[in-house]
CSV table of C-alpha atoms and ligand atoms in Angstrom, one decimal:
chain,number,residue,atom,x,y,z
A,11,MET,CA,0.1,0.2,0.2
A,12,ASN,CA,3.2,2.0,0.9
A,13,THR,CA,4.6,1.9,-2.7
A,14,PHE,CA,0.8,2.5,-4.4
A,15,LEU,CA,0.7,5.7,-2.4
A,16,ARG,CA,4.0,6.6,-3.0
A,17,VAL,CA,3.4,6.2,-7.0
A,18,PHE,CA,0.0,8.2,-6.0
A,19,VAL,CA,1.5,11.1,-4.8
A,20,LEU,CA,4.0,10.9,-7.7
A,21,SER,CA,0.8,11.5,-10.2
A,22,ALA,CA,-1.2,13.8,-8.2
A,23,TYR,CA,2.2,15.8,-8.2
A,24,VAL,CA,3.1,15.5,-11.7
A,25,THR,CA,0.0,16.8,-13.0
A,26,LEU,CA,0.4,19.7,-10.7
A,27,VAL,CA,3.5,20.5,-11.9
A,28,LEU,CA,1.9,20.0,-15.5
A,29,GLY,CA,-0.5,22.4,-14.1
A,30,VAL,CA,2.2,25.4,-14.9
A,31,THR,CA,1.9,25.2,-18.0
A,32,ALA,CA,-1.4,24.9,-18.4
A,33,LYS,CA,-3.4,28.8,-18.3
A,34,GLU,CA,-2.0,28.9,-22.3
A,35,VAL,CA,-4.9,26.6,-23.4
A,36,THR,CA,-7.2,29.3,-22.3
A,37,SER,CA,-5.2,32.4,-24.5
A,38,PRO,CA,-7.0,33.0,-28.1
A,39,GLU,CA,-3.8,32.0,-29.7
A,40,PHE,CA,-4.4,28.5,-28.1
A,41,LEU,CA,-8.2,28.4,-29.3
A,42,SER,CA,-7.5,28.9,-33.1
A,43,SER,CA,-4.4,26.6,-32.5
A,44,ILE,CA,-7.4,24.2,-32.9
A,45,GLU,CA,-9.8,24.5,-34.8
A,46,LYS,CA,-7.9,22.8,-38.0
A,47,TRP,CA,-9.2,21.9,-40.9
A,48,TRP,CA,-10.1,18.6,-40.5
A,49,GLY,CA,-10.7,17.5,-44.2
A,50,PRO,CA,-9.5,16.5,-47.2
A,51,LEU,CA,-6.4,18.9,-48.6
A,52,GLY,CA,-6.6,21.6,-49.9
A,53,GLN,CA,-10.3,21.3,-49.6
A,54,GLU,CA,-10.5,24.6,-47.1
A,55,GLY,CA,-13.3,26.7,-47.9
A,56,LYS,CA,-14.7,25.0,-51.5
A,57,ILE,CA,-16.6,23.0,-48.6
A,58,SER,CA,-20.1,23.8,-48.9
A,59,GLU,CA,-21.8,24.7,-45.5
A,60,ASP,CA,-25.7,24.1,-45.7
A,61,ILE,CA,-27.6,21.7,-43.2
A,62,ARG,CA,-28.4,18.8,-45.3
A,63,PRO,CA,-31.4,16.6,-44.2
A,64,PHE,CA,-29.8,13.6,-43.7
A,65,LYS,CA,-31.5,9.8,-43.2
A,66,ILE,CA,-29.9,6.4,-41.9
A,67,GLN,CA,-30.3,3.6,-44.2
A,68,PHE,CA,-29.5,0.0,-44.1
A,69,THR,CA,-28.4,-0.2,-48.0
A,70,ASP,CA,-29.4,-4.1,-49.3
A,71,GLU,CA,-26.2,-4.7,-49.9
A,72,MET,CA,-24.3,-4.2,-46.6
A,73,VAL,CA,-27.3,-6.2,-45.1
A,74,THR,CA,-26.6,-9.0,-47.5
A,75,ASP,CA,-22.5,-8.8,-46.8
A,76,LEU,CA,-23.6,-8.5,-42.9
A,77,ARG,CA,-25.4,-11.4,-43.1
A,78,ASN,CA,-22.8,-13.4,-45.3
A,79,ARG,CA,-19.9,-12.7,-42.5
A,80,ILE,CA,-22.6,-13.6,-39.8
A,81,ASN,CA,-23.2,-16.9,-41.1
A,82,ASN,CA,-20.0,-18.0,-42.3
A,83,ARG,CA,-18.4,-17.1,-38.8
A,84,ARG,CA,-16.6,-20.3,-37.6
A,85,GLU,CA,-16.8,-21.4,-34.7
A,86,VAL,CA,-15.9,-19.8,-31.2
A,87,THR,CA,-13.3,-21.5,-28.4
A,88,LYS,CA,-15.4,-22.5,-25.4
A,89,PRO,CA,-15.2,-20.3,-22.3
A,90,LEU,CA,-13.5,-21.7,-19.6
A,91,GLU,CA,-15.2,-24.3,-16.6
A,92,GLY,CA,-17.3,-21.7,-14.2
A,93,ILE,CA,-17.0,-19.0,-15.9
A,94,ALA,CA,-19.0,-16.4,-17.0
A,95,PHE,CA,-17.7,-12.9,-18.6
A,96,GLU,CA,-14.8,-12.8,-16.0
A,97,TYR,CA,-12.2,-13.6,-19.2
A,98,GLY,CA,-14.1,-11.4,-21.5
A,99,PHE,CA,-17.5,-11.8,-23.5
A,100,ASN,CA,-19.1,-15.1,-23.2
A,101,SER,CA,-18.9,-17.4,-26.2
A,102,ASP,CA,-22.0,-19.2,-25.3
A,103,ASN,CA,-24.2,-16.8,-25.2
A,104,LEU,CA,-22.8,-15.4,-29.0
A,105,ASP,CA,-24.9,-18.1,-30.9
A,106,TYR,CA,-27.8,-16.3,-29.6
A,107,TRP,CA,-27.0,-13.1,-30.8
A,108,MET,CA,-25.6,-13.8,-34.3
A,109,ASP,CA,-29.0,-15.1,-34.9
A,110,PHE,CA,-30.7,-12.7,-33.8
A,111,TRP,CA,-28.5,-10.5,-36.1
A,112,ALA,CA,-28.8,-12.3,-38.7
A,113,ASN,CA,-32.2,-13.2,-38.6
A,114,LYS,CA,-34.6,-11.5,-36.4
A,115,TYR,CA,-33.5,-8.1,-36.3
A,116,ASN,CA,-35.8,-6.6,-38.3
A,117,PHE,CA,-33.1,-3.9,-40.0
A,118,THR,CA,-36.0,-1.9,-42.4
A,119,GLU,CA,-37.7,-1.7,-39.3
A,120,ARG,CA,-34.7,-0.9,-36.8
A,121,GLU,CA,-34.6,1.9,-40.2
A,122,ASN,CA,-37.5,3.7,-39.3
A,123,PHE,CA,-37.1,4.0,-35.5
A,124,LEU,CA,-33.7,5.7,-35.4
A,125,ASN,CA,-35.1,8.1,-38.2
A,126,GLN,CA,-38.2,8.7,-36.7
A,127,PHE,CA,-36.2,12.3,-35.6
A,128,PRO,CA,-34.6,14.7,-37.9
A,129,HIS,CA,-31.5,13.8,-39.1
A,130,TYR,CA,-28.8,16.2,-40.9
A,131,LYS,CA,-25.3,16.7,-41.8
A,132,THR,CA,-23.1,19.5,-42.2
A,133,ASN,CA,-19.6,20.0,-42.6
A,134,ILE,CA,-17.4,21.6,-40.1
A,135,GLN,CA,-13.5,21.4,-40.6
A,136,GLY,CA,-13.8,19.9,-43.5
A,137,LEU,CA,-15.8,17.2,-41.6
A,138,ASP,CA,-18.8,16.2,-42.6
A,139,ILE,CA,-21.6,16.2,-38.5
A,140,HIS,CA,-24.3,13.9,-38.6
A,141,PHE,CA,-26.5,14.9,-36.1
A,142,ILE,CA,-30.4,15.0,-34.6
A,143,ARG,CA,-31.8,18.3,-34.0
A,144,VAL,CA,-35.2,17.9,-32.4
A,145,LYS,CA,-37.1,21.6,-31.6
A,146,PRO,CA,-40.5,21.2,-29.2
A,147,GLU,CA,-43.5,21.9,-29.8
A,148,VAL,CA,-44.0,25.2,-28.3
A,149,PRO,CA,-46.5,28.3,-28.4
A,150,GLU,CA,-45.0,31.5,-29.3
A,151,GLY,CA,-42.6,33.7,-27.2
A,152,THR,CA,-41.7,30.3,-24.7
A,153,LEU,CA,-38.0,30.5,-23.7
A,154,VAL,CA,-36.6,27.5,-25.8
A,155,LEU,CA,-33.2,26.2,-24.6
A,156,PRO,CA,-30.6,24.5,-27.1
A,157,LEU,CA,-29.2,21.7,-25.6
A,158,LEU,CA,-26.0,19.5,-27.0
A,159,MET,CA,-25.6,15.8,-25.9
A,160,MET,CA,-22.7,14.0,-26.2
A,161,HIS,CA,-21.9,10.6,-26.0
A,162,GLY,CA,-19.4,8.5,-25.7
A,163,TRP,CA,-18.3,4.6,-26.6
A,164,PRO,CA,-19.2,2.1,-27.3
A,165,GLY,CA,-22.4,4.2,-27.7
A,166,SER,CA,-23.5,6.0,-29.9
A,167,ILE,CA,-26.7,8.6,-30.4
A,168,ARG,CA,-28.6,5.7,-29.9
A,169,GLU,CA,-28.2,5.9,-25.9
A,170,PHE,CA,-30.3,9.1,-26.2
A,171,TYR,CA,-33.2,7.8,-28.1
A,172,GLY,CA,-35.8,7.0,-24.7
A,173,SER,CA,-34.7,10.1,-23.9
A,174,ILE,CA,-35.0,13.0,-26.3
A,175,PRO,CA,-38.9,12.5,-26.0
A,176,LEU,CA,-38.8,13.4,-22.4
A,177,ILE,CA,-36.7,16.6,-22.6
A,178,THR,CA,-37.8,18.3,-26.0
A,179,GLU,CA,-41.3,17.1,-24.8
A,180,TYR,CA,-43.0,20.5,-23.6
A,181,ASN,CA,-44.2,21.2,-20.1
A,182,GLU,CA,-45.6,24.4,-19.6
A,183,LYS,CA,-44.9,24.4,-15.7
A,184,ARG,CA,-41.9,24.4,-16.8
A,185,GLY,CA,-41.5,28.2,-17.8
A,186,PHE,CA,-38.8,26.8,-21.0
A,187,ALA,CA,-38.7,24.3,-23.9
A,188,VAL,CA,-35.9,22.6,-24.7
A,189,GLU,CA,-34.1,22.0,-28.4
A,190,VAL,CA,-32.0,19.3,-28.2
A,191,VAL,CA,-28.3,18.3,-30.9
A,192,VAL,CA,-27.5,14.8,-30.6
A,193,PRO,CA,-24.7,14.8,-32.5
A,194,SER,CA,-22.6,11.1,-33.6
A,195,LEU,CA,-18.7,12.4,-32.7
A,196,PRO,CA,-16.7,13.0,-35.2
A,197,GLY,CA,-15.3,9.8,-36.8
A,198,PHE,CA,-19.0,7.7,-34.9
A,199,GLY,CA,-21.3,6.3,-36.5
A,200,PHE,CA,-22.3,8.1,-39.3
A,201,SER,CA,-19.9,12.0,-38.9
A,202,ASP,CA,-16.6,11.0,-41.0
A,203,GLY,CA,-13.1,10.8,-39.4
A,204,THR,CA,-10.0,12.5,-40.2
A,205,THR,CA,-6.9,11.2,-42.2
A,206,ARG,CA,-4.5,13.3,-40.2
A,207,PRO,CA,-3.2,13.0,-36.5
A,208,GLY,CA,-3.9,15.1,-34.2
A,209,MET,CA,-8.2,14.8,-33.8
A,210,GLY,CA,-8.0,14.6,-30.1
A,211,GLU,CA,-11.1,15.6,-27.3
A,212,VAL,CA,-9.8,18.4,-27.6
A,213,GLU,CA,-9.8,19.6,-31.3
A,214,ILE,CA,-13.5,17.9,-31.0
A,215,ALA,CA,-14.2,20.4,-28.6
A,216,ALA,CA,-13.9,22.6,-31.3
A,217,ILE,CA,-15.7,21.0,-33.7
A,218,MET,CA,-18.8,21.0,-31.8
A,219,LYS,CA,-18.6,24.5,-30.6
A,220,ASN,CA,-18.6,25.5,-34.1
A,221,LEU,CA,-21.7,22.6,-35.1
A,222,MET,CA,-23.8,25.0,-33.1
A,223,ALA,CA,-22.5,27.9,-33.9
A,224,ARG,CA,-23.3,26.9,-37.6
A,225,LEU,CA,-26.7,26.0,-35.8
A,226,GLY,CA,-27.1,29.5,-34.4
A,227,PHE,CA,-26.3,29.3,-31.1
A,228,GLU,CA,-23.7,30.8,-29.7
A,229,LYS,CA,-24.2,30.7,-26.5
A,230,PHE,CA,-25.6,26.8,-25.3
A,231,TYR,CA,-26.2,24.5,-22.3
A,232,VAL,CA,-23.9,20.7,-23.0
A,233,GLN,CA,-25.0,17.1,-21.9
A,234,GLY,CA,-22.1,14.5,-21.7
A,235,GLY,CA,-21.6,11.5,-20.6
A,236,ASP,CA,-18.0,8.8,-21.7
A,237,PHE,CA,-16.0,10.5,-23.9
A,238,GLY,CA,-18.5,12.8,-24.2
A,239,ALA,CA,-17.9,14.0,-20.6
A,240,LEU,CA,-14.5,14.3,-21.0
A,241,ILE,CA,-14.8,16.3,-24.6
A,242,ALA,CA,-17.5,19.0,-22.3
A,243,ASN,CA,-15.2,19.1,-19.8
A,244,ASP,CA,-13.0,21.1,-22.2
A,245,MET,CA,-15.9,22.9,-23.4
A,246,VAL,CA,-16.3,24.5,-20.2
A,247,THR,CA,-13.0,25.4,-20.1
A,248,PHE,CA,-12.4,26.8,-23.5
A,249,TYR,CA,-15.6,28.6,-23.7
A,250,PRO,CA,-16.9,29.4,-20.7
A,251,ASP,CA,-18.9,32.3,-22.4
A,252,LYS,CA,-20.8,30.6,-24.4
A,253,ILE,CA,-21.4,27.4,-22.3
A,254,LEU,CA,-24.3,28.3,-20.4
A,255,GLY,CA,-24.6,25.5,-17.8
A,256,TYR,CA,-22.9,21.5,-17.9
A,257,HIS,CA,-25.4,18.7,-16.8
A,258,THR,CA,-22.9,15.1,-17.0
A,259,ASN,CA,-23.4,11.7,-15.4
A,260,PHE,CA,-19.8,11.0,-16.2
A,261,PRO,CA,-18.5,13.4,-13.5
A,262,ILE,CA,-14.7,13.9,-13.4
A,263,SER,CA,-12.6,16.0,-12.4
A,264,LEU,CA,-8.5,15.3,-12.9
A,265,ALA,CA,-7.0,18.6,-11.0
A,266,PRO,CA,-4.4,18.6,-8.7
A,267,GLY,CA,-6.5,18.8,-6.0
A,268,SER,CA,-9.2,16.7,-6.7
A,269,LEU,CA,-6.6,13.9,-6.6
A,270,LEU,CA,-4.7,15.3,-3.1
A,271,THR,CA,-8.1,15.5,-1.9
A,272,TYR,CA,-9.0,12.0,-3.0
A,273,LEU,CA,-5.5,11.2,-1.0
A,274,ALA,CA,-5.7,12.7,1.8
A,275,GLY,CA,-9.2,11.2,2.4
A,276,SER,CA,-7.3,7.4,2.4
A,277,LEU,CA,-5.0,8.7,5.8
A,278,ASN,CA,-7.3,8.0,8.2
A,279,PRO,CA,-11.6,8.1,8.4
A,280,LEU,CA,-11.3,11.6,9.5
A,281,PHE,CA,-10.5,13.1,6.6
A,282,GLN,CA,-12.3,10.6,4.6
A,283,SER,CA,-15.7,12.1,6.7
A,284,LEU,CA,-14.4,15.4,5.1
A,285,VAL,CA,-14.2,14.1,1.4
A,286,VAL,CA,-17.0,12.1,1.0
A,287,ASP,CA,-20.0,11.2,2.4
A,288,SER,CA,-19.9,8.0,4.3
A,289,SER,CA,-23.2,6.7,2.8
A,290,VAL,CA,-20.8,6.6,-0.7
A,291,ALA,CA,-17.4,6.5,0.1
A,292,ASP,CA,-17.7,2.5,-0.7
A,293,ARG,CA,-17.3,3.8,-3.9
A,294,MET,CA,-14.5,5.9,-3.7
A,295,TYR,CA,-11.8,3.5,-0.8
A,296,PRO,CA,-10.3,1.8,-0.2
A,297,ILE,CA,-8.5,3.8,-4.0
A,298,LEU,CA,-6.2,0.4,-4.5
A,299,ASP,CA,-9.4,-1.7,-4.6
A,300,VAL,CA,-11.0,1.1,-6.8
A,301,VAL,CA,-7.9,1.4,-9.3
A,302,LEU,CA,-7.6,-2.8,-9.2
A,303,GLY,CA,-10.8,-2.3,-10.7
A,304,LEU,CA,-10.6,0.6,-13.4
A,305,VAL,CA,-7.4,-1.6,-14.4
A,306,GLU,CA,-9.2,-4.6,-14.9
A,307,GLU,CA,-12.0,-3.8,-16.8
A,308,SER,CA,-10.5,-1.1,-18.8
A,309,GLY,CA,-8.0,-3.5,-20.9
A,310,TYR,CA,-9.9,-2.2,-24.0
A,311,LEU,CA,-8.7,1.3,-22.9
A,312,HIS,CA,-5.1,0.9,-23.0
A,313,MET,CA,-5.1,-0.8,-26.6
A,314,GLN,CA,-7.4,1.9,-28.2
A,315,ALA,CA,-5.2,4.5,-26.5
A,316,THR,CA,-2.4,2.9,-28.3
A,317,LYS,CA,-2.9,0.8,-30.9
A,318,PRO,CA,-6.5,1.6,-32.5
A,319,ASP,CA,-5.8,0.4,-36.1
A,320,THR,CA,-4.9,-2.5,-35.4
A,321,ILE,CA,-7.7,-3.8,-33.0
A,322,GLY,CA,-9.6,-2.0,-36.1
A,323,ILE,CA,-8.9,-4.2,-38.3
A,324,ALA,CA,-9.7,-7.2,-36.8
A,325,LEU,CA,-13.3,-5.9,-36.1
A,326,SER,CA,-14.0,-3.8,-39.1
A,327,ASP,CA,-13.6,-7.4,-41.2
A,328,SER,CA,-15.6,-9.7,-38.2
A,329,PRO,CA,-19.5,-8.8,-37.1
A,330,MET,CA,-19.1,-11.4,-34.0
A,331,GLY,CA,-15.5,-9.4,-32.8
A,332,LEU,CA,-16.9,-6.0,-33.1
A,333,PHE,CA,-20.1,-7.2,-31.1
A,334,ALA,CA,-18.5,-8.6,-28.4
A,335,TRP,CA,-15.6,-6.2,-29.1
A,336,LEU,CA,-18.6,-3.4,-27.9
A,337,MET,CA,-21.0,-5.7,-25.6
A,338,GLN,CA,-18.7,-6.4,-23.0
A,339,PRO,CA,-18.0,-2.9,-21.6
A,340,LEU,CA,-20.9,-2.2,-22.2
A,341,SER,CA,-21.7,-5.2,-19.9
A,342,GLY,CA,-19.0,-4.2,-17.4
A,343,GLY,CA,-20.0,-0.5,-17.4
A,344,THR,CA,-23.8,-0.9,-16.3
A,345,ARG,CA,-23.6,-3.5,-13.9
A,346,LYS,CA,-20.0,-4.4,-11.9
A,347,ALA,CA,-21.9,-7.7,-11.0
A,348,TYR,CA,-23.3,-8.6,-14.5
A,349,LYS,CA,-19.3,-10.3,-15.2
A,350,THR,CA,-20.6,-13.0,-13.5
A,351,ARG,CA,-23.9,-13.7,-15.3
A,352,VAL,CA,-22.5,-16.0,-18.3
A,353,ASP,CA,-25.2,-13.2,-20.7
A,354,GLY,CA,-23.2,-10.8,-19.3
A,355,GLY,CA,-26.9,-9.7,-17.7
A,356,LEU,CA,-27.4,-7.8,-21.6
A,357,SER,CA,-30.8,-8.6,-22.1
A,358,LEU,CA,-31.7,-7.8,-18.6
A,359,LEU,CA,-32.1,-3.7,-19.4
A,360,TYR,CA,-32.1,-4.1,-22.3
A,361,ALA,CA,-33.7,-4.9,-25.8
A,362,PRO,CA,-31.8,-6.8,-27.9
A,363,GLU,CA,-32.5,-4.4,-30.6
A,364,THR,CA,-31.2,-2.0,-28.8
A,365,LEU,CA,-27.7,-3.0,-28.6
A,366,ILE,CA,-27.8,-4.6,-32.1
A,367,ASP,CA,-28.8,-0.6,-33.2
A,368,ASP,CA,-25.7,0.8,-31.1
A,369,VAL,CA,-23.6,-1.8,-32.7
A,370,MET,CA,-24.6,-0.8,-36.2
A,371,MET,CA,-23.5,2.3,-35.4
A,372,TYR,CA,-20.5,1.1,-35.6
A,373,TRP,CA,-20.8,-1.2,-38.2
A,374,THR,CA,-22.7,0.6,-41.2
A,375,GLU,CA,-20.7,3.1,-42.7
A,376,ASN,CA,-17.4,1.1,-41.1
A,377,LYS,CA,-16.9,3.5,-38.4
A,378,PHE,CA,-15.0,1.9,-35.3
A,379,THR,CA,-11.2,2.4,-36.3
A,380,THR,CA,-11.9,5.8,-36.6
A,381,ALA,CA,-14.3,6.1,-34.0
A,382,VAL,CA,-11.5,4.7,-31.1
A,383,ARG,CA,-9.0,6.9,-32.6
A,384,VAL,CA,-9.8,9.6,-30.2
A,385,TYR,CA,-8.4,7.4,-27.3
A,386,ALA,CA,-5.0,7.5,-28.8
A,387,GLU,CA,-6.0,11.2,-29.9
A,388,SER,CA,-6.8,12.1,-26.4
A,389,ILE,CA,-4.9,9.7,-23.9
A,390,ASN,CA,-1.2,10.9,-25.0
A,391,LYS,CA,1.4,13.7,-23.3
A,392,ARG,CA,0.4,15.9,-26.2
A,393,THR,CA,-3.1,16.2,-25.4
A,394,LEU,CA,-2.8,15.6,-21.4
A,395,GLY,CA,0.6,18.1,-21.3
A,396,MET,CA,-1.7,20.5,-22.2
A,397,GLY,CA,-3.3,20.2,-18.8
A,398,ILE,CA,-6.9,21.1,-18.9
A,399,SER,CA,-8.0,19.4,-16.3
A,400,SER,CA,-5.6,22.0,-13.3
A,401,ILE,CA,-7.6,25.0,-15.2
A,402,PRO,CA,-11.0,25.7,-13.4
A,403,THR,CA,-14.5,26.3,-15.2
A,404,THR,CA,-16.9,28.8,-14.2
A,405,VAL,CA,-19.9,26.8,-15.8
A,406,PRO,CA,-22.6,26.0,-13.6
A,407,THR,CA,-22.6,21.9,-13.3
A,408,CYS,CA,-25.0,20.0,-12.3
A,409,THR,CA,-24.0,16.0,-12.2
A,410,ILE,CA,-25.9,12.5,-11.8
A,411,HIS,CA,-23.5,10.1,-10.3
A,412,ALA,CA,-24.7,6.3,-11.3
A,413,LYS,CA,-24.1,3.6,-8.5
A,414,ASP,CA,-21.7,1.8,-11.4
A,415,GLU,CA,-20.6,4.5,-13.1
A,416,ILE,CA,-17.0,3.7,-13.6
A,417,ILE,CA,-15.9,6.3,-11.3
A,418,TYR,CA,-17.1,8.0,-7.9
A,419,GLU,CA,-15.7,11.1,-7.6
A,420,SER,CA,-17.1,13.3,-4.5
A,421,PRO,CA,-18.6,17.5,-4.5
A,422,ILE,CA,-15.3,18.2,-2.9
A,423,MET,CA,-12.8,16.8,-5.5
A,424,LEU,CA,-15.3,17.8,-8.0
A,425,LYS,CA,-15.3,21.6,-6.6
A,426,TYR,CA,-11.5,21.9,-7.5
A,427,LYS,CA,-12.4,22.0,-11.3
A,428,PHE,CA,-16.5,22.9,-10.9
A,429,LYS,CA,-15.9,26.3,-9.2
A,430,ASN,CA,-19.9,26.4,-10.0
A,431,LEU,CA,-20.9,22.5,-9.1
A,432,LEU,CA,-25.0,23.5,-8.1
A,433,ARG,CA,-26.1,20.2,-7.4
A,434,SER,CA,-24.7,16.7,-7.3
A,435,THR,CA,-27.4,13.2,-7.6
A,436,VAL,CA,-26.6,10.3,-5.8
A,437,LEU,CA,-28.6,7.3,-7.4
A,438,ASP,CA,-28.7,4.4,-5.7
A,439,SER,CA,-29.1,2.0,-9.0
A,440,GLN,CA,-28.1,1.9,-12.1
A,441,GLY,CA,-24.7,2.7,-14.8
A,442,HIS,CA,-22.3,4.1,-17.0
A,443,PHE,CA,-25.3,4.3,-20.0
A,444,LEU,CA,-27.5,6.1,-17.5
A,445,ALA,CA,-29.9,7.8,-20.6
A,446,MET,CA,-30.2,4.5,-22.2
A,447,GLU,CA,-30.8,2.6,-18.7
A,448,ALA,CA,-32.9,5.0,-17.7
A,449,PRO,CA,-34.1,7.4,-19.8
A,450,GLU,CA,-36.9,9.0,-17.4
A,451,VAL,CA,-34.1,9.5,-14.2
A,452,PHE,CA,-31.9,11.1,-16.6
A,453,SER,CA,-34.6,13.1,-18.3
A,454,GLU,CA,-35.4,14.5,-14.8
A,455,ASP,CA,-32.0,15.1,-13.7
A,456,VAL,CA,-31.0,17.1,-16.6
A,457,LEU,CA,-34.5,19.2,-16.8
A,458,SER,CA,-33.7,20.1,-13.5
A,459,ALA,CA,-30.3,21.4,-13.7
A,460,LEU,CA,-31.3,23.6,-16.6
A,461,ASP,CA,-34.1,24.8,-14.1
A,462,LEU,CA,-30.5,25.4,-12.1
A,463,PHE,CA,-29.3,26.8,-14.6
A,464,LEU,CA,-31.4,29.7,-15.3
A,465,GLU,CA,-32.0,30.0,-12.3
A,466,TYR,CA,-28.3,30.9,-11.4
A,467,ASN,CA,-28.1,32.9,-14.8
A,468,GLU,CA,-30.1,35.5,-13.9
A,469,GLU,CA,-28.6,36.0,-10.3
A,470,ASN,CA,-25.4,36.3,-11.8
A,471,ASN,CA,-26.9,38.4,-14.8
A,472,LYS,CA,-26.2,36.9,-17.9
A,473,VAL,CA,-28.3,37.7,-20.2
A,474,GLU,CA,-29.8,34.6,-21.8
A,475,GLU,CA,-30.0,35.2,-25.6
A,476,SER,CA,-33.4,34.0,-26.8
A,477,ASN,CA,-36.1,36.3,-25.9
A,478,SER,CA,-38.5,35.0,-23.6
A,479,LYS,CA,-40.7,37.3,-22.1
A,480,PHE,CA,-41.7,34.2,-19.5
A,481,PRO,CA,-42.2,35.9,-16.4
A,482,ILE,CA,-42.8,33.4,-14.4
A,483,LYS,CA,-40.0,33.4,-11.3
A,484,LEU,CA,-38.1,29.4,-11.1
A,485,PRO,CA,-38.7,27.3,-8.3
A,486,THR,CA,-35.9,27.5,-6.0
A,487,LEU,CA,-34.5,23.4,-5.1
A,488,PRO,CA,-32.6,22.2,-3.5
A,489,ILE,CA,-29.2,22.2,-3.5
A,490,VAL,CA,-26.5,20.6,-2.5
A,491,ASP,CA,-24.9,21.5,0.3
A,492,SER,CA,-21.8,24.0,-0.1
A,493,LEU,CA,-18.6,21.9,1.5
A,494,GLU,CA,-16.4,24.8,1.0
A,495,LYS,CA,-15.8,24.6,4.8
A,496,GLY,CA,-14.2,21.2,3.8
A,497,VAL,CA,-12.4,21.8,1.1
A,498,ASP,CA,-10.8,23.8,3.2
A,499,LYS,CA,-10.0,22.0,6.2
A,500,ILE,CA,-8.7,19.2,4.1
A,501,LYS,CA,-6.2,21.9,2.4
A,502,GLY,CA,-4.9,22.6,5.5
A,503,GLY,CA,-4.5,18.8,6.4
A,504,ILE,CA,-3.1,18.5,3.1
A,505,SER,CA,-0.7,21.6,3.4
A,506,GLN,CA,0.6,20.1,7.5
A,507,LEU,CA,1.4,16.9,5.5
A,508,PHE,CA,3.4,18.1,2.6
A,509,GLY,CA,4.7,20.8,5.1
A,510,ARG,CA,3.5,23.8,2.5
B,25,NAG,C1,-40.1,-5.7,-41.5
B,25,NAG,O1,-40.9,-4.7,-41.1
B,25,NAG,C2,-41.2,-3.8,-42.0
B,25,NAG,C3,-41.5,-2.3,-41.9
B,25,NAG,O2,-41.9,-2.2,-40.2
B,25,NAG,C4,-42.7,-5.0,-42.4
B,25,NAG,O3,-43.2,-4.5,-43.3
B,25,NAG,C5,-42.1,-5.7,-42.8
B,25,NAG,O4,-43.5,-7.0,-42.6
B,25,NAG,C6,-41.1,-6.6,-41.3
B,25,NAG,N1,-40.6,-8.1,-41.7
B,25,NAG,C7,-40.2,-8.6,-41.2
B,25,NAG,C8,-39.9,-10.2,-41.6
B,25,NAG,O5,-41.2,-9.1,-40.0
C-alpha cells in the first residue's frame, strides 16, 4: 500500500507540475490553433456549409454482406469451466446474438425507428458531422434552451433515443422548453473521421462548438457522458462564455487538488469523512480496490489509446468480433456484478434491438477504427500535457452519479474543476449508460439542472439569448450543501502533510 501511495503522490505531483503550463490553453492563440482543417487537403473554404437533411440507410448490399459474414463465422473457443464474463465476452451466448442479428433484427423496421427524429449533416472544418436536431413544439414566446448532448464509446446517438422525447416534450409548468442537438462524434456513426493525426477530445471540443454556431447557437447548454463528458469538460474550460450550463452523468475532475484530496481521504477516517459522505464512501475507498477494479475492466482502453488501428482491422472484418468487443464493456459498465453472469446481463435492461442498433452505428459505415482513434488522440502526452484538468471552470455544473458508474468523485473533489457545482444527484442504482438504461431518471435530472442553470444565470446577470417574455419565477430547488468549509479543512490538512 505504501508503494501505491507513493505512486499516487507522484502522479498528483506530475499533474501539479503540468498545471503550471496549463494557463496557455485558454489563450486566443491556443484556441484558434485547435480549430484545424480536418478534411481533404486543398479543399479548405471550398466545401458547402449547408445543413442537409439525412436519413440512416441500411442498404441491401450492406445487409447481405453482414449476414454472409455472420453466417460464415468460425466456431469460437468455449469459455473456461465455471467462467461467466470474467475472461471477456462469454462465447456460449454468441450464437443467440448472431442469430438474432442476422435473422430476427428487422433492418427496415430499425431504419424507420432510428429515423424517427430529424437527422442532418453539415460540414465542419472539412468533416461531415451527422446530428439529430429536435425542436420542441411550443407556444410563441416560449423560452427554448438549446442543449448539446454528447455520447461516448461504446455508445452512440442511440443512447439518447429514450430521452429525446422526454427532454423535448413541452411542459408549460416548467417555463421553458428544450431543443436538443445530438451529434455522432467525429469518426463515430455517420460523422466523418479525419485522415490526419491530431484530432482528440480538445480538437473535437472546438468542432462541437462550431457545430452549435453553425446551427445558430452562440450560447448553449451541454450534456455529456463517457467521452462526451471529457469533450464537454474541455468545452467548459475553453468556452465558459458560450456554455450556459453543464450537466454530466460522468463527472470527472483530474485537477491536482481533486487527486490530492482523494489521497488525503485515504489517510485517516476523519479526513475520509470530510472528503466523501459515508453513504457513498465505498465508491471511492479503499483506493487500491478502486484502481485494481479499473485496471481489470479497462483493457480496451489501453488498446484503443495505443494501437487503435490493429484492433480496428480485426473488428471491421468480423461482426461477431465487433459485437463482443463493444458489448462486453457495455455489460461491465452497466453493472459491475454482471461479469458473474453467463449472459453478461445484457438482456436484463436493454431490448436486444437496442444493443444491435448501437453496434450498427459502428458496423454500417465501418467506423470502429475512426471512432476509437479518439482514445489515442486524447490519452497521450500531447493532450494530457496541456494540463487542461487543472484549469477550473465557472460554468454552472450539475452532476448525476449512477451507483455502478466507473468512477465516483465526491462534490468536494469535483469543485476543484467545477467551481460552480450547483448540485450532485447520487443514485443508488443504475450504471454508466444512464441515458439508455434509465431515460426517465436521466431526463428528469437534466431538466431540473436546466432549471438551476437558468436561475443561476439570472442571478449572475447573464443575459439569455432568447427573447423570452416569460414572467415566471423559477422555483428554488434544493442545492447540495456547499462543502467549502470541508475543502478548507482538507487544504489545511494537506498543507501540513506536505509542509506547505
Ligand atoms: C420488417 O419491418 C417492416 C417495416 O415495419 C415490415 O413491413 C416487415 O413486414 C417486417 N419484416 C418481417 C420479416 O417481419
